[in-house]
PDB file of C-alpha atoms in Angstrom:
ATOM      1  CA  MET M 139     -25.919  52.057 -11.196  1.00  0.00           C
ATOM      2  CA  ARG M 140     -23.255  51.734  -8.479  1.00  0.00           C
ATOM      3  CA  ILE M 141     -25.064  48.796  -6.926  1.00  0.00           C
ATOM      4  CA  LEU M 142     -25.209  47.043 -10.282  1.00  0.00           C
ATOM      5  CA  LEU M 143     -21.491  47.677 -10.834  1.00  0.00           C
ATOM      6  CA  VAL M 144     -20.627  46.300  -7.354  1.00  0.00           C
ATOM      7  CA  LEU M 145     -22.834  43.259  -7.936  1.00  0.00           C
ATOM      8  CA  ILE M 146     -21.243  42.473 -11.313  1.00  0.00           C
ATOM      9  CA  SER M 147     -17.748  42.957  -9.839  1.00  0.00           C
ATOM     10  CA  ALA M 148     -18.542  40.607  -6.962  1.00  0.00           C
ATOM     11  CA  LEU M 149     -19.834  37.974  -9.374  1.00  0.00           C
ATOM     12  CA  LEU M 150     -16.734  38.214 -11.565  1.00  0.00           C
ATOM     13  CA  VAL M 151     -14.398  37.956  -8.566  1.00  0.00           C
ATOM     14  CA  SER M 152     -16.256  34.917  -7.237  1.00  0.00           C
ATOM     15  CA  CYS M 153     -15.671  33.106 -10.551  1.00  0.00           C
ATOM     16  CA  ALA M 154     -11.919  33.579 -10.193  1.00  0.00           C
ATOM     17  CA  LEU M 155     -11.731  32.139  -6.654  1.00  0.00           C
ATOM     18  CA  PRO M 156     -10.264  28.653  -6.353  1.00  0.00           C
ATOM     19  CA  THR M 157     -12.629  25.843  -5.590  1.00  0.00           C
ATOM     20  CA  PHE M 158     -12.261  24.182  -2.241  1.00  0.00           C
ATOM     21  CA  THR M 159     -12.341  20.406  -1.927  1.00  0.00           C
ATOM     22  CA  PRO M 160     -12.339  18.444   1.307  1.00  0.00           C
ATOM     23  CA  TYR M 161      -9.016  17.035   2.458  1.00  0.00           C
ATOM     24  CA  LYS M 162      -8.678  13.310   1.821  1.00  0.00           C
ATOM     25  CA  VAL M 163      -6.336  11.442   4.108  1.00  0.00           C
ATOM     26  CA  GLU M 164      -3.517   9.302   2.718  1.00  0.00           C
ATOM     27  CA  ILE M 165      -4.402   5.779   3.804  1.00  0.00           C
ATOM     28  CA  ARG M 166      -1.648   3.211   4.305  1.00  0.00           C
ATOM     29  CA  GLN M 167      -2.773  -0.236   5.312  1.00  0.00           C
ATOM     30  CA  GLY M 168      -0.698  -3.335   5.944  1.00  0.00           C
ATOM     31  CA  ASN M 169       2.988  -4.178   5.836  1.00  0.00           C
ATOM     32  CA  LEU M 170       5.157  -2.237   3.388  1.00  0.00           C
ATOM     33  CA  ILE M 171       7.781  -4.608   1.949  1.00  0.00           C
ATOM     34  CA  THR M 172      10.705  -2.658   0.499  1.00  0.00           C
ATOM     35  CA  PRO M 173      12.985  -4.124  -2.186  1.00  0.00           C
ATOM     36  CA  ASP M 174      15.783  -4.365   0.413  1.00  0.00           C
ATOM     37  CA  MET M 175      13.566  -6.387   2.748  1.00  0.00           C
ATOM     38  CA  ARG M 176      12.487  -8.645  -0.135  1.00  0.00           C
ATOM     39  CA  ALA M 177      16.140  -9.218  -1.138  1.00  0.00           C
ATOM     40  CA  LYS M 178      16.969 -10.445   2.385  1.00  0.00           C
ATOM     41  CA  LEU M 179      14.209 -13.060   2.237  1.00  0.00           C
ATOM     42  CA  LYS M 180      15.600 -16.517   1.319  1.00  0.00           C
ATOM     43  CA  LEU M 181      14.143 -20.010   1.134  1.00  0.00           C
ATOM     44  CA  GLY M 182      15.153 -22.121   4.133  1.00  0.00           C
ATOM     45  CA  MET M 183      14.761 -19.302   6.675  1.00  0.00           C
ATOM     46  CA  THR M 184      12.897 -20.060   9.899  1.00  0.00           C
ATOM     47  CA  GLN M 185       9.694 -18.267  10.877  1.00  0.00           C
ATOM     48  CA  ALA M 186      11.617 -16.267  13.485  1.00  0.00           C
ATOM     49  CA  GLN M 187      14.144 -15.122  10.869  1.00  0.00           C
ATOM     50  CA  VAL M 188      11.365 -14.111   8.470  1.00  0.00           C
ATOM     51  CA  LYS M 189       9.643 -12.188  11.255  1.00  0.00           C
ATOM     52  CA  ALA M 190      12.926 -10.383  11.988  1.00  0.00           C
ATOM     53  CA  VAL M 191      13.241  -9.339   8.319  1.00  0.00           C
ATOM     54  CA  LEU M 192       9.627  -8.516   7.419  1.00  0.00           C
ATOM     55  CA  GLY M 193       7.872  -8.118  10.751  1.00  0.00           C
ATOM     56  CA  ALA M 194       4.689  -9.883  11.806  1.00  0.00           C
ATOM     57  CA  PRO M 195       2.356 -10.848   8.962  1.00  0.00           C
ATOM     58  CA  LEU M 196      -0.826  -8.888   8.460  1.00  0.00           C
ATOM     59  CA  ILE M 197      -2.855 -12.061   7.952  1.00  0.00           C
ATOM     60  CA  ASN M 198      -2.014 -15.095  10.064  1.00  0.00           C
ATOM     61  CA  ASP M 199      -4.804 -17.616   9.561  1.00  0.00           C
ATOM     62  CA  ALA M 200      -5.418 -20.010  12.446  1.00  0.00           C
ATOM     63  CA  TYR M 201      -6.479 -22.722   9.983  1.00  0.00           C
ATOM     64  CA  HIS M 202      -3.381 -22.318   7.793  1.00  0.00           C
ATOM     65  CA  THR M 203      -0.511 -21.730  10.208  1.00  0.00           C
ATOM     66  CA  ASN M 204       2.003 -22.587   7.491  1.00  0.00           C
ATOM     67  CA  ARG M 205       0.900 -19.611   5.351  1.00  0.00           C
ATOM     68  CA  TRP M 206       1.696 -15.947   6.066  1.00  0.00           C
ATOM     69  CA  ASP M 207       0.257 -13.088   4.012  1.00  0.00           C
ATOM     70  CA  TYR M 208       1.816  -9.643   3.842  1.00  0.00           C
ATOM     71  CA  VAL M 209      -0.582  -7.174   2.236  1.00  0.00           C
ATOM     72  CA  TYR M 210      -0.056  -3.440   1.668  1.00  0.00           C
ATOM     73  CA  ARG M 211      -2.307  -0.764   0.122  1.00  0.00           C
ATOM     74  CA  LEU M 212      -1.685   2.933  -0.335  1.00  0.00           C
ATOM     75  CA  GLU M 213      -4.524   5.267  -1.225  1.00  0.00           C
ATOM     76  CA  THR M 214      -3.930   8.950  -1.864  1.00  0.00           C
ATOM     77  CA  ARG M 215      -6.888  11.284  -2.324  1.00  0.00           C
ATOM     78  CA  GLY M 216      -9.177   8.300  -2.727  1.00  0.00           C
ATOM     79  CA  ASP M 217      -7.144   6.750  -5.573  1.00  0.00           C
ATOM     80  CA  LEU M 218      -5.294   3.436  -5.226  1.00  0.00           C
ATOM     81  CA  VAL M 219      -1.594   4.246  -5.745  1.00  0.00           C
ATOM     82  CA  GLU M 220       0.116   1.034  -4.675  1.00  0.00           C
ATOM     83  CA  ASN M 221      -1.005  -2.510  -3.947  1.00  0.00           C
ATOM     84  CA  GLN M 222       1.400  -5.236  -2.779  1.00  0.00           C
ATOM     85  CA  ARG M 223       0.821  -8.853  -1.810  1.00  0.00           C
ATOM     86  CA  LEU M 224       3.447 -11.329  -0.618  1.00  0.00           C
ATOM     87  CA  THR M 225       2.502 -14.849   0.543  1.00  0.00           C
ATOM     88  CA  LEU M 226       4.974 -17.113   2.320  1.00  0.00           C
ATOM     89  CA  TYR M 227       4.543 -20.861   2.829  1.00  0.00           C
ATOM     90  CA  PHE M 228       6.312 -22.778   5.590  1.00  0.00           C
ATOM     91  CA  ALA M 229       6.860 -26.476   6.229  1.00  0.00           C
ATOM     92  CA  LYS M 230       7.972 -27.417   9.743  1.00  0.00           C
ATOM     93  CA  ASP M 231       8.970 -23.808  10.597  1.00  0.00           C
ATOM     94  CA  VAL M 232      11.104 -23.453   7.430  1.00  0.00           C
ATOM     95  CA  LEU M 233      10.277 -21.145   4.489  1.00  0.00           C
ATOM     96  CA  LYS M 234       9.562 -23.344   1.446  1.00  0.00           C
ATOM     97  CA  ARG M 235       7.765 -21.116  -1.086  1.00  0.00           C
ATOM     98  CA  ILE M 236       7.384 -17.408  -1.832  1.00  0.00           C
ATOM     99  CA  ASP M 237       4.481 -16.085  -3.916  1.00  0.00           C
ATOM    100  CA  ASP M 238       5.147 -12.460  -4.761  1.00  0.00           C
ATOM    101  CA  ALA M 239       2.108 -10.957  -6.470  1.00  0.00           C
ATOM    102  CA  THR M 240       3.993  -7.654  -6.823  1.00  0.00           C
ATOM    103  CA  PRO M 241       7.212  -8.482  -8.675  1.00  0.00           C
ATOM    104  CA  LEU M 242      10.035  -5.983  -8.738  1.00  0.00           C
ATOM    105  CA  THR M 243      10.697  -4.068 -11.940  1.00  0.00           C
ATOM    106  CA  ALA M 244      14.144  -3.620 -13.488  1.00  0.00           C
ATOM    107  CA  SER M 245      14.621  -0.391 -11.522  1.00  0.00           C
ATOM    108  CA  GLY M 246      14.174  -2.276  -8.245  1.00  0.00           C
ATOM    109  CA  HIS M 247      10.876  -0.633  -7.265  1.00  0.00           C
ATOM    110  CA  SER M 248       7.641  -2.522  -6.989  1.00  0.00           C
ATOM    111  CA  THR M 249       5.103  -2.124  -9.721  1.00  0.00           C
ATOM    112  CA  GLN M 250       2.155   0.069  -8.917  1.00  0.00           C
ATOM    113  CA  GLU M 251      -1.438  -0.659  -9.784  1.00  0.00           C
ATOM    114  CA  GLY M 252      -4.370   1.656 -10.072  1.00  0.00           C
ATOM    115  CA  ARG M 253      -2.713   4.522 -11.983  1.00  0.00           C
TER     116      ARG M 253
END
């Protein structure tokens, strides 16, 4: 009878234990462009000035030297939390066009995808 009571108690206690899941690393990839950095970016800047504001581009294609891509992804626990993409086009070392695939919201923070 005691063995049965100990066995039932052990089973009930094991049901109340928390489940353990493996730790998933927060993965940040690319260049994070903050709203302050984006506000400093102006048409007519040289490539050196853009590099001073945003840093080196993540993608610098040898076939399209006039195009710089800044890409950023944040994954937390396997879920995509934030995804940014900013493409800059130059003509003769001068910034001519900005394609911001992650526009700023009214609060000044970038929109987040994947939630």
